[in-house]
Short mmCIF file of C-alpha atoms (C1' of nucleotides) in Angstrom, two decimals:
data_model
loop_
_atom_site.label_atom_id
_atom_site.label_comp_id
_atom_site.label_asym_id
_atom_site.label_seq_id
_atom_site.Cartn_x
_atom_site.Cartn_y
_atom_site.Cartn_z
CA MET A 1 -3.50 -94.51 -196.83
CA GLY A 2 -2.13 -95.75 -193.52
CA GLU A 3 1.06 -95.78 -191.56
CA ALA A 4 1.87 -99.16 -193.11
CA ALA A 5 3.06 -97.54 -196.34
CA GLU A 6 6.39 -96.80 -194.72
CA GLU A 7 7.05 -100.44 -193.87
CA PHE A 8 6.43 -101.77 -197.34
CA GLY A 9 7.68 -98.90 -199.46
CA GLY A 10 10.27 -101.12 -201.08
CA VAL A 11 7.79 -103.65 -202.42
CA THR A 12 7.44 -103.65 -206.20
CA PRO A 13 5.69 -103.60 -208.56
CA ASP A 14 3.22 -100.95 -207.52
CA ALA A 15 0.22 -103.29 -207.67
CA ALA A 16 1.90 -105.81 -205.39
CA ARG A 17 2.55 -103.08 -202.83
CA ARG A 18 -1.01 -101.76 -202.98
CA LEU A 19 -2.31 -105.27 -202.41
CA LEU A 20 0.02 -105.74 -199.45
CA LEU A 21 -1.11 -102.46 -197.90
CA GLY A 22 -4.75 -103.39 -198.45
CA ALA A 23 -4.13 -106.73 -196.78
CA VAL A 24 -2.45 -105.10 -193.78
CA GLU A 25 -5.43 -102.85 -193.24
CA ALA A 26 -7.99 -105.60 -193.69
CA PHE A 27 -6.16 -108.15 -191.54
CA ALA A 28 -5.71 -105.56 -188.79
CA GLU A 29 -9.38 -104.61 -188.85
CA ARG A 30 -11.05 -107.99 -189.15
CA GLY A 31 -8.34 -110.61 -188.75
CA PHE A 32 -6.94 -112.93 -191.42
CA HIS A 33 -9.77 -115.45 -191.58
CA ALA A 34 -12.52 -112.83 -191.67
CA THR A 35 -10.85 -111.00 -194.54
CA THR A 36 -11.80 -111.93 -198.09
CA THR A 37 -9.52 -111.73 -201.07
CA ARG A 38 -12.20 -109.57 -202.67
CA ASP A 39 -11.85 -107.09 -199.84
CA ILE A 40 -8.08 -106.93 -200.21
CA ALA A 41 -8.26 -106.50 -203.98
CA GLY A 42 -10.97 -103.86 -203.60
CA ARG A 43 -8.81 -101.80 -201.22
CA ALA A 44 -6.05 -101.95 -203.82
CA GLY A 45 -8.48 -100.80 -206.51
CA MET A 46 -8.29 -104.06 -208.42
CA SER A 47 -10.39 -107.05 -209.35
CA PRO A 48 -10.34 -110.18 -207.14
CA ALA A 49 -8.37 -112.09 -209.77
CA ALA A 50 -5.53 -109.56 -209.87
CA LEU A 51 -4.40 -110.65 -206.43
CA TYR A 52 -3.24 -114.01 -207.78
CA ILE A 53 -0.93 -112.45 -210.32
CA HIS A 54 1.24 -111.17 -207.48
CA TYR A 55 0.59 -113.69 -204.69
CA ARG A 56 -0.12 -117.40 -204.93
CA THR A 57 -2.46 -117.51 -201.94
CA LYS A 58 -4.02 -115.30 -199.29
CA GLU A 59 -1.66 -116.88 -196.78
CA GLU A 60 1.34 -115.67 -198.77
CA LEU A 61 0.18 -112.11 -198.25
CA LEU A 62 0.10 -112.69 -194.51
CA TYR A 63 3.52 -114.30 -194.68
CA GLN A 64 5.08 -111.34 -196.47
CA ILE A 65 3.53 -108.89 -194.00
CA SER A 66 4.67 -111.01 -191.09
CA ARG A 67 8.19 -111.53 -192.41
CA VAL A 68 8.87 -107.90 -193.30
CA GLY A 69 7.25 -106.70 -190.08
CA HIS A 70 9.26 -109.03 -187.90
CA GLU A 71 12.48 -108.12 -189.69
CA ARG A 72 11.79 -104.49 -188.99
CA ALA A 73 10.87 -105.11 -185.35
CA VAL A 74 13.97 -107.20 -184.71
CA ARG A 75 16.16 -104.60 -186.39
CA ILE A 76 14.72 -101.77 -184.29
CA LEU A 77 15.12 -103.70 -181.06
CA SER A 78 18.61 -104.99 -181.78
CA ALA A 79 19.91 -101.59 -182.96
CA ALA A 80 18.98 -100.13 -179.59
CA ALA A 81 19.86 -103.13 -177.45
CA GLU A 82 23.27 -103.68 -178.99
CA GLY A 83 24.18 -100.00 -179.15
CA GLY A 84 26.39 -98.21 -176.67
CA GLY A 85 25.85 -97.16 -173.11
CA SER A 86 25.01 -98.85 -169.85
CA ALA A 87 22.51 -101.69 -169.64
CA ALA A 88 19.95 -99.25 -168.24
CA GLU A 89 20.47 -96.87 -171.14
CA ARG A 90 20.20 -99.68 -173.68
CA LEU A 91 17.07 -101.10 -172.06
CA SER A 92 15.48 -97.68 -171.98
CA THR A 93 16.35 -96.95 -175.60
CA ALA A 94 15.24 -100.38 -176.76
CA VAL A 95 11.87 -100.28 -175.03
CA ARG A 96 11.22 -96.73 -176.17
CA ALA A 97 11.99 -97.56 -179.81
CA PHE A 98 10.16 -100.88 -179.77
CA VAL A 99 7.04 -99.39 -178.18
CA ARG A 100 7.13 -96.43 -180.48
CA TRP A 101 7.17 -98.70 -183.51
CA HIS A 102 4.23 -100.71 -182.16
CA ALA A 103 2.25 -97.50 -181.67
CA GLU A 104 3.19 -95.69 -184.87
CA HIS A 105 2.78 -98.79 -187.00
CA HIS A 106 0.01 -100.31 -184.92
CA THR A 107 -1.84 -101.56 -187.99
CA THR A 108 1.14 -103.56 -189.21
CA ALA A 109 2.12 -104.51 -185.68
CA ARG A 110 -1.33 -105.87 -184.91
CA VAL A 111 -1.10 -108.25 -187.85
CA VAL A 112 2.49 -109.13 -187.03
CA GLN A 113 1.76 -109.90 -183.38
CA TYR A 114 -1.75 -111.32 -183.41
CA GLU A 115 -2.28 -113.16 -186.70
CA LEU A 116 0.67 -115.54 -186.43
CA THR A 117 -1.46 -118.62 -185.98
CA ALA A 118 -2.98 -118.24 -189.43
CA LEU A 119 0.38 -118.88 -191.09
CA GLY A 120 1.14 -122.19 -192.77
CA THR A 121 3.32 -124.66 -190.88
CA GLU A 122 6.64 -123.79 -192.52
CA HIS A 123 6.09 -120.05 -192.52
CA TYR A 124 5.02 -120.23 -188.90
CA ALA A 125 8.22 -122.03 -187.94
CA GLU A 126 10.32 -119.40 -189.68
CA ILE A 127 8.56 -116.55 -187.90
CA VAL A 128 8.79 -118.26 -184.53
CA GLY A 129 12.55 -118.34 -185.02
CA MET A 130 12.62 -114.58 -185.48
CA ARG A 131 10.54 -114.13 -182.35
CA ARG A 132 12.98 -116.24 -180.39
CA ARG A 133 15.72 -113.88 -181.51
CA THR A 134 13.67 -110.97 -180.18
CA GLU A 135 13.47 -112.58 -176.75
CA GLU A 136 17.17 -113.35 -176.76
CA ILE A 137 18.10 -109.77 -177.56
CA LEU A 138 16.12 -108.39 -174.66
CA ARG A 139 17.26 -111.13 -172.31
CA GLY A 140 20.83 -110.24 -173.20
CA VAL A 141 20.36 -106.64 -172.08
CA LEU A 142 18.82 -107.78 -168.82
CA ALA A 143 21.67 -110.25 -168.24
CA ASP A 144 24.21 -107.48 -168.83
CA GLY A 145 22.47 -105.28 -166.30
CA VAL A 146 22.39 -108.03 -163.70
CA ALA A 147 26.08 -108.79 -164.28
CA ASP A 148 26.89 -105.10 -163.86
CA GLY A 149 24.84 -104.84 -160.71
CA GLU A 150 22.59 -102.27 -162.38
CA PHE A 151 19.55 -104.53 -162.38
CA THR A 152 18.03 -106.78 -159.76
CA VAL A 153 16.22 -109.60 -161.56
CA GLU A 154 15.53 -113.03 -160.14
CA ASP A 155 13.77 -114.61 -163.11
CA LEU A 156 15.63 -113.37 -166.18
CA ARG A 157 13.59 -115.26 -168.73
CA GLY A 158 10.26 -114.43 -167.12
CA THR A 159 11.07 -110.75 -166.70
CA ALA A 160 12.28 -110.40 -170.30
CA LEU A 161 9.06 -112.00 -171.47
CA ALA A 162 7.06 -109.63 -169.30
CA VAL A 163 8.78 -106.55 -170.73
CA LEU A 164 8.09 -107.84 -174.23
CA SER A 165 4.44 -108.43 -173.33
CA LEU A 166 4.16 -104.84 -172.28
CA CYS A 167 5.61 -103.56 -175.56
CA VAL A 168 3.73 -105.90 -177.85
CA ASP A 169 0.37 -105.27 -176.26
CA VAL A 170 0.53 -101.65 -177.33
CA ALA A 171 -0.40 -102.80 -180.83
CA ARG A 172 -3.63 -104.24 -179.47
CA TRP A 173 -5.04 -101.15 -177.79
CA PHE A 174 -3.35 -98.19 -179.47
CA ARG A 175 -5.59 -95.92 -181.53
CA THR A 176 -4.47 -92.94 -183.55
CA GLY A 177 -5.92 -89.79 -182.07
CA GLY A 178 -5.85 -91.14 -178.52
CA PRO A 179 -4.65 -89.12 -175.54
CA ARG A 180 -0.98 -90.11 -175.87
CA THR A 181 1.48 -89.90 -178.73
CA PRO A 182 3.68 -92.89 -179.61
CA GLU A 183 6.61 -90.92 -178.25
CA GLU A 184 4.89 -90.37 -174.92
CA ILE A 185 3.96 -94.02 -174.56
CA GLY A 186 7.52 -94.99 -175.42
CA THR A 187 8.88 -92.76 -172.69
CA LEU A 188 6.35 -93.99 -170.14
CA TYR A 189 7.07 -97.62 -170.94
CA ALA A 190 10.84 -97.16 -170.89
CA GLY A 191 10.49 -95.89 -167.34
CA LEU A 192 8.22 -98.79 -166.39
CA ALA A 193 10.69 -101.29 -167.84
CA LEU A 194 13.55 -99.79 -165.83
CA ARG A 195 11.47 -100.11 -162.69
CA MET A 196 10.63 -103.72 -163.54
CA VAL A 197 14.31 -104.61 -163.51
CA GLY A 198 14.93 -102.75 -160.29
CA ALA A 199 16.73 -99.83 -161.91
CA GLY A 200 14.01 -97.24 -162.02
CA PRO A 201 13.76 -94.05 -160.03
CA THR A 202 11.87 -94.90 -156.85
CA ARG A 203 10.12 -92.77 -154.29
CA SER A 204 12.07 -91.30 -151.45
CA SER A 205 10.73 -93.86 -149.02
CA GLY A 206 8.49 -92.56 -146.25
CA MET B 1 -11.39 -132.07 -171.34
CA GLY B 2 -9.84 -128.70 -170.53
CA GLU B 3 -9.53 -126.22 -167.75
CA ALA B 4 -12.55 -124.40 -169.17
CA ALA B 5 -14.96 -126.87 -167.59
CA GLU B 6 -14.65 -125.03 -164.30
CA GLU B 7 -15.78 -121.73 -165.77
CA PHE B 8 -18.91 -123.06 -167.38
CA GLY B 9 -19.90 -125.78 -164.92
CA GLY B 10 -23.20 -124.06 -164.23
CA VAL B 11 -24.38 -124.09 -167.85
CA THR B 12 -27.32 -126.40 -168.50
CA PRO B 13 -28.52 -128.53 -170.14
CA ASP B 14 -25.59 -130.85 -170.55
CA ALA B 15 -25.49 -130.55 -174.33
CA ALA B 16 -25.36 -126.77 -174.17
CA ARG B 17 -22.40 -126.94 -171.82
CA ARG B 18 -20.53 -129.46 -173.98
CA LEU B 19 -21.04 -127.22 -177.00
CA LEU B 20 -19.75 -124.22 -175.06
CA LEU B 21 -16.66 -126.11 -173.95
CA GLY B 22 -16.04 -127.32 -177.49
CA ALA B 23 -16.36 -123.76 -178.74
CA VAL B 24 -13.89 -122.45 -176.14
CA GLU B 25 -11.31 -125.00 -177.23
CA ALA B 26 -11.83 -124.42 -180.93
CA PHE B 27 -11.89 -120.61 -180.70
CA ALA B 28 -8.73 -120.65 -178.58
CA GLU B 29 -6.91 -122.93 -181.02
CA ARG B 30 -7.92 -121.44 -184.36
CA GLY B 31 -9.78 -118.23 -183.63
CA PHE B 32 -13.50 -117.53 -184.08
CA HIS B 33 -13.59 -117.09 -187.84
CA ALA B 34 -11.45 -120.13 -188.58
CA THR B 35 -13.66 -122.34 -186.45
CA THR B 36 -16.57 -124.13 -188.10
CA THR B 37 -19.82 -125.02 -186.42
CA ARG B 38 -19.11 -128.60 -187.52
CA ASP B 39 -15.90 -128.54 -185.52
CA ILE B 40 -17.65 -127.27 -182.40
CA ALA B 41 -20.47 -129.80 -182.69
CA GLY B 42 -17.95 -132.56 -183.35
CA ARG B 43 -16.03 -131.75 -180.17
CA ALA B 44 -19.30 -131.96 -178.27
CA GLY B 45 -20.06 -135.33 -179.86
CA MET B 46 -23.05 -134.04 -181.77
CA SER B 47 -24.22 -133.36 -185.30
CA PRO B 48 -23.78 -129.89 -186.84
CA ALA B 49 -27.49 -129.20 -186.58
CA ALA B 50 -27.66 -129.85 -182.83
CA LEU B 51 -25.77 -126.65 -182.19
CA TYR B 52 -28.73 -124.57 -183.31
CA ILE B 53 -31.06 -126.14 -180.78
CA HIS B 54 -29.07 -124.48 -178.00
CA TYR B 55 -27.61 -121.40 -179.69
CA ARG B 56 -29.07 -119.24 -182.41
CA THR B 57 -25.76 -118.45 -184.10
CA LYS B 58 -22.06 -119.15 -183.81
CA GLU B 59 -21.64 -115.60 -182.56
CA GLU B 60 -23.94 -116.30 -179.63
CA LEU B 61 -21.54 -118.99 -178.47
CA LEU B 62 -18.72 -116.48 -178.51
CA TYR B 63 -20.90 -113.99 -176.68
CA GLN B 64 -21.72 -116.44 -173.88
CA ILE B 65 -18.07 -117.38 -173.50
CA SER B 66 -17.05 -113.74 -173.51
CA ARG B 67 -19.74 -112.64 -171.07
CA VAL B 68 -19.18 -115.41 -168.51
CA GLY B 69 -15.42 -115.09 -168.83
CA HIS B 70 -15.44 -111.34 -168.32
CA GLU B 71 -17.79 -111.64 -165.36
CA ARG B 72 -15.39 -114.08 -163.76
CA ALA B 73 -12.34 -111.95 -164.53
CA VAL B 74 -13.94 -108.78 -163.14
CA ARG B 75 -15.06 -110.64 -160.01
CA ILE B 76 -11.57 -112.01 -159.36
CA LEU B 77 -9.94 -108.65 -159.85
CA SER B 78 -12.45 -106.68 -157.80
CA ALA B 79 -12.48 -109.17 -154.92
CA ALA B 80 -8.75 -108.66 -154.51
CA ALA B 81 -8.65 -104.96 -155.32
CA GLU B 82 -11.50 -104.01 -153.01
CA GLY B 83 -10.39 -106.29 -150.18
CA GLY B 84 -8.49 -105.18 -147.12
CA GLY B 85 -4.94 -104.07 -146.62
CA SER B 86 -2.68 -101.38 -147.96
CA ALA B 87 -2.73 -100.35 -151.59
CA ALA B 88 0.46 -102.32 -152.16
CA GLU B 89 -1.08 -105.43 -150.63
CA ARG B 90 -4.24 -105.05 -152.70
CA LEU B 91 -2.30 -104.46 -155.90
CA SER B 92 -0.13 -107.48 -155.24
CA THR B 93 -3.10 -109.70 -154.44
CA ALA B 94 -5.08 -108.43 -157.42
CA VAL B 95 -2.29 -108.96 -159.95
CA ARG B 96 -1.45 -112.38 -158.56
CA ALA B 97 -5.06 -113.54 -158.73
CA PHE B 98 -5.71 -111.98 -162.14
CA VAL B 99 -2.56 -113.44 -163.66
CA ARG B 100 -3.19 -116.80 -162.11
CA TRP B 101 -6.63 -116.94 -163.67
CA HIS B 102 -5.25 -116.02 -167.08
CA ALA B 103 -2.70 -118.83 -166.80
CA GLU B 104 -4.89 -121.53 -165.30
CA HIS B 105 -7.79 -120.76 -167.61
CA HIS B 106 -5.65 -119.69 -170.53
CA THR B 107 -7.94 -121.35 -173.06
CA THR B 108 -10.97 -119.39 -171.91
CA ALA B 109 -8.87 -116.28 -171.33
CA ARG B 110 -7.46 -116.37 -174.83
CA VAL B 111 -10.95 -116.28 -176.29
CA VAL B 112 -12.08 -113.66 -173.81
CA GLN B 113 -9.15 -111.34 -174.50
CA TYR B 114 -8.39 -111.85 -178.17
CA GLU B 115 -11.64 -112.69 -179.98
CA LEU B 116 -13.60 -109.61 -178.92
CA THR B 117 -13.70 -108.10 -182.38
CA ALA B 118 -15.74 -110.99 -183.73
CA LEU B 119 -18.69 -110.06 -181.51
CA GLY B 120 -21.78 -108.39 -182.96
CA THR B 121 -22.16 -104.66 -182.44
CA GLU B 122 -24.43 -104.78 -179.39
CA HIS B 123 -22.63 -107.64 -177.68
CA TYR B 124 -19.34 -105.90 -178.31
CA ALA B 125 -20.58 -102.72 -176.66
CA GLU B 126 -21.72 -104.66 -173.60
CA ILE B 127 -18.37 -106.39 -173.22
CA VAL B 128 -16.44 -103.16 -173.70
CA GLY B 129 -18.37 -101.78 -170.74
CA MET B 130 -17.18 -104.65 -168.56
CA ARG B 131 -13.62 -104.05 -169.69
CA ARG B 132 -13.87 -100.41 -168.74
CA ARG B 133 -14.87 -101.53 -165.25
CA THR B 134 -11.74 -103.67 -165.12
CA GLU B 135 -9.56 -100.67 -165.90
CA GLU B 136 -11.37 -98.55 -163.32
CA ILE B 137 -10.86 -101.11 -160.58
CA LEU B 138 -7.13 -101.27 -161.12
CA ARG B 139 -6.85 -97.52 -161.55
CA GLY B 140 -8.61 -97.13 -158.21
CA VAL B 141 -5.98 -99.20 -156.42
CA LEU B 142 -3.21 -97.19 -158.02
CA ALA B 143 -4.92 -93.92 -157.08
CA ASP B 144 -5.21 -95.11 -153.46
CA GLY B 145 -1.53 -95.93 -153.38
CA VAL B 146 -0.58 -92.55 -154.77
CA ALA B 147 -2.82 -90.79 -152.25
CA ASP B 148 -1.23 -92.78 -149.43
CA GLY B 149 2.24 -92.03 -150.67
CA GLU B 150 2.88 -95.74 -151.17
CA PHE B 151 3.13 -95.46 -154.95
CA THR B 152 4.88 -93.02 -157.23
CA VAL B 153 2.96 -92.86 -160.49
CA GLU B 154 2.92 -89.95 -162.88
CA ASP B 155 0.52 -91.28 -165.52
CA LEU B 156 -2.18 -93.12 -163.58
CA ARG B 157 -4.23 -94.15 -166.58
CA GLY B 158 -1.26 -95.22 -168.64
CA THR B 159 0.32 -97.20 -165.84
CA ALA B 160 -2.92 -98.99 -164.98
CA LEU B 161 -3.29 -99.93 -168.63
CA ALA B 162 0.29 -101.19 -168.70
CA VAL B 163 -0.25 -103.42 -165.65
CA LEU B 164 -3.36 -104.82 -167.29
CA SER B 165 -1.44 -105.45 -170.51
CA LEU B 166 1.04 -107.47 -168.57
CA CYS B 167 -1.63 -109.63 -166.96
CA VAL B 168 -3.75 -110.11 -170.06
CA ASP B 169 -0.86 -111.08 -172.29
CA VAL B 170 -0.25 -114.16 -170.16
CA ALA B 171 -3.21 -115.77 -171.91
CA ARG B 172 -1.43 -115.36 -175.24
CA TRP B 173 1.83 -117.15 -174.45
CA PHE B 174 1.04 -119.45 -171.53
CA ARG B 175 1.21 -123.17 -172.26
CA THR B 176 0.40 -125.94 -169.81
CA GLY B 177 3.53 -127.92 -169.04
CA GLY B 178 5.80 -124.90 -169.44
CA PRO B 179 8.60 -124.10 -167.03
CA ARG B 180 6.45 -122.05 -164.64
CA THR B 181 3.24 -122.77 -162.79
CA PRO B 182 0.39 -120.24 -162.81
CA GLU B 183 1.16 -119.58 -159.16
CA GLU B 184 4.80 -118.79 -159.93
CA ILE B 185 3.90 -116.44 -162.74
CA GLY B 186 1.38 -114.72 -160.50
CA THR B 187 4.01 -114.15 -157.84
CA LEU B 188 6.55 -112.89 -160.36
CA TYR B 189 4.07 -110.51 -161.95
CA ALA B 190 2.81 -109.19 -158.61
CA GLY B 191 6.38 -108.18 -157.82
CA LEU B 192 6.81 -106.59 -161.24
CA ALA B 193 3.59 -104.61 -160.81
CA LEU B 194 4.73 -103.30 -157.43
CA ARG B 195 7.97 -102.16 -159.01
CA MET B 196 6.07 -100.50 -161.85
CA VAL B 197 4.25 -98.27 -159.37
CA GLY B 198 7.44 -97.47 -157.48
CA ALA B 199 6.64 -99.66 -154.49
CA GLY B 200 8.75 -102.69 -155.22
CA PRO B 201 11.86 -103.84 -153.44
CA THR B 202 14.76 -102.12 -155.17
CA ARG B 203 18.46 -102.77 -155.16
CA SER B 204 20.63 -101.19 -152.51
CA SER B 205 21.89 -98.58 -154.95
CA GLY B 206 25.61 -98.76 -155.75
"C1'" DG C 1 -33.65 -132.98 -178.68
"C1'" DT C 2 -31.10 -135.08 -182.07
"C1'" DC C 3 -30.47 -136.79 -186.48
"C1'" DT C 4 -29.87 -136.84 -191.92
"C1'" DA C 5 -30.18 -134.14 -195.73
"C1'" DT C 6 -29.87 -129.94 -197.91
"C1'" DA C 7 -30.85 -124.96 -199.08
"C1'" DT C 8 -28.28 -120.84 -199.73
"C1'" DT C 9 -24.45 -118.05 -199.63
"C1'" DT C 10 -19.86 -116.94 -199.98
"C1'" DC C 11 -15.16 -117.86 -200.41
"C1'" DG C 12 -10.50 -118.94 -202.55
"C1'" DA C 13 -8.73 -119.67 -206.71
"C1'" DT C 14 -8.74 -120.40 -211.94
"C1'" DA C 15 -9.88 -119.90 -217.17
"C1'" DG C 16 -9.62 -117.31 -220.97
"C1'" DA C 17 -10.34 -112.83 -223.45
"C1'" DC C 18 -7.88 -108.61 -224.22
"C1'" DG D 1 -0.95 -107.56 -216.17
"C1'" DT D 2 -5.70 -106.86 -215.59
"C1'" DC D 3 -10.28 -107.87 -216.50
"C1'" DT D 4 -15.02 -110.61 -216.58
"C1'" DA D 5 -16.94 -114.76 -215.59
"C1'" DT D 6 -17.13 -118.75 -213.04
"C1'" DC D 7 -15.76 -123.29 -210.94
"C1'" DG D 8 -15.65 -126.17 -206.95
"C1'" DA D 9 -15.45 -126.36 -202.15
"C1'" DA D 10 -16.93 -125.26 -197.80
"C1'" DA D 11 -19.44 -122.48 -194.69
"C1'" DT D 12 -23.79 -121.18 -191.78
"C1'" DA D 13 -28.13 -122.24 -190.96
"C1'" DT D 14 -32.66 -124.65 -191.83
"C1'" DA D 15 -36.27 -128.47 -193.01
"C1'" DG D 16 -38.37 -132.38 -191.74
"C1'" DA D 17 -38.17 -137.29 -190.04
"C1'" DC D 18 -37.86 -139.71 -185.75
#
DNA sequence: GTCTATATTTCGATAGAC
DNA sequence: GTCTATCGAAATATAGAC
């Protein structure tokens, strides 16, 4: 199927997982509102009615995708950001891992990052809370680097947001089979992020 | 109404412009597929049927918004990128202007940047062509800077795409009344872009 | 050009057999 | 737990009066 299988491997029963994977693909291709429950059920090899045995509404499918995806994204970012090493090393590792996830799991990531607004009010609020945590984690690394004198950043909040923008947007344009591997993009972006905070390798000025 | 009025001021007759402005607002808030023609007509103070006097389909509204918006965005970027000065000056001016437009006209920009996939096949192809031009313009500035020795960039294509990601993503998160003005974000991002190409002011290494 | 009224289609979700 | 069949609502787009 797709690279989304890895994210939702723990979902049971089997039919519920197949429906979730079908929904990820469909939402990523067409968007939540343009996707029909018939389409989702069809991708899972089931009748339209079968969807409602495992999920109460179409929105609940989006919520589960969004929740599990955000949990994974936060975990990946925090594992790198709160690991060992200098602020520069942690920033580099965090951006590389975060970007790599957005490229490798671009189908899931696209839904996670760009279909938020289709969530119901309460689900939306919950997800927004997780996204705030994401910003805080990255801002913490930048603050550490500034305190250490490793980074030169005037607008901490704005720069952290910019680095996140860079990472997240990978999900929008990445296509499997393109000229760069997820690993290569991760390495490129880690270098760009270091430069953005004033810690990157610069030219030998001329 | 909104900041979109400026973009579409030249559209006549009056009813056609009001419908376009209503569509921009609705598409930006809910997305193309979640927006009803009744909603658009309602925002324009008209009946649902009146829409079809001025536009053949809902998709044609999106196409007009997308076309005019992309034309404006390309013009803003190219005016700065192909102006005078060093590569660093042109990059700085281009990013500042491009970001500022995405912030000031975030409603239009959100539709322009994130509702592309709802376009019909032929319209989509036309818009993709304009977006390729956008990438080429920015890549040209970066190439100039590398040739001059002003910039240090290994992956020209990847770095140009990253700078564009940064600019475009402003339309996703910007809210009027937030802590920063469009001008301030433009200045911040111009500095970040310079750093990304190895031309930014860096710390006095310790 | 704009309205009221509606044709036609399609969608999300449910009922009931198995 | 899955299916066939379908309900009721809502959508895009059109018809015809004014």
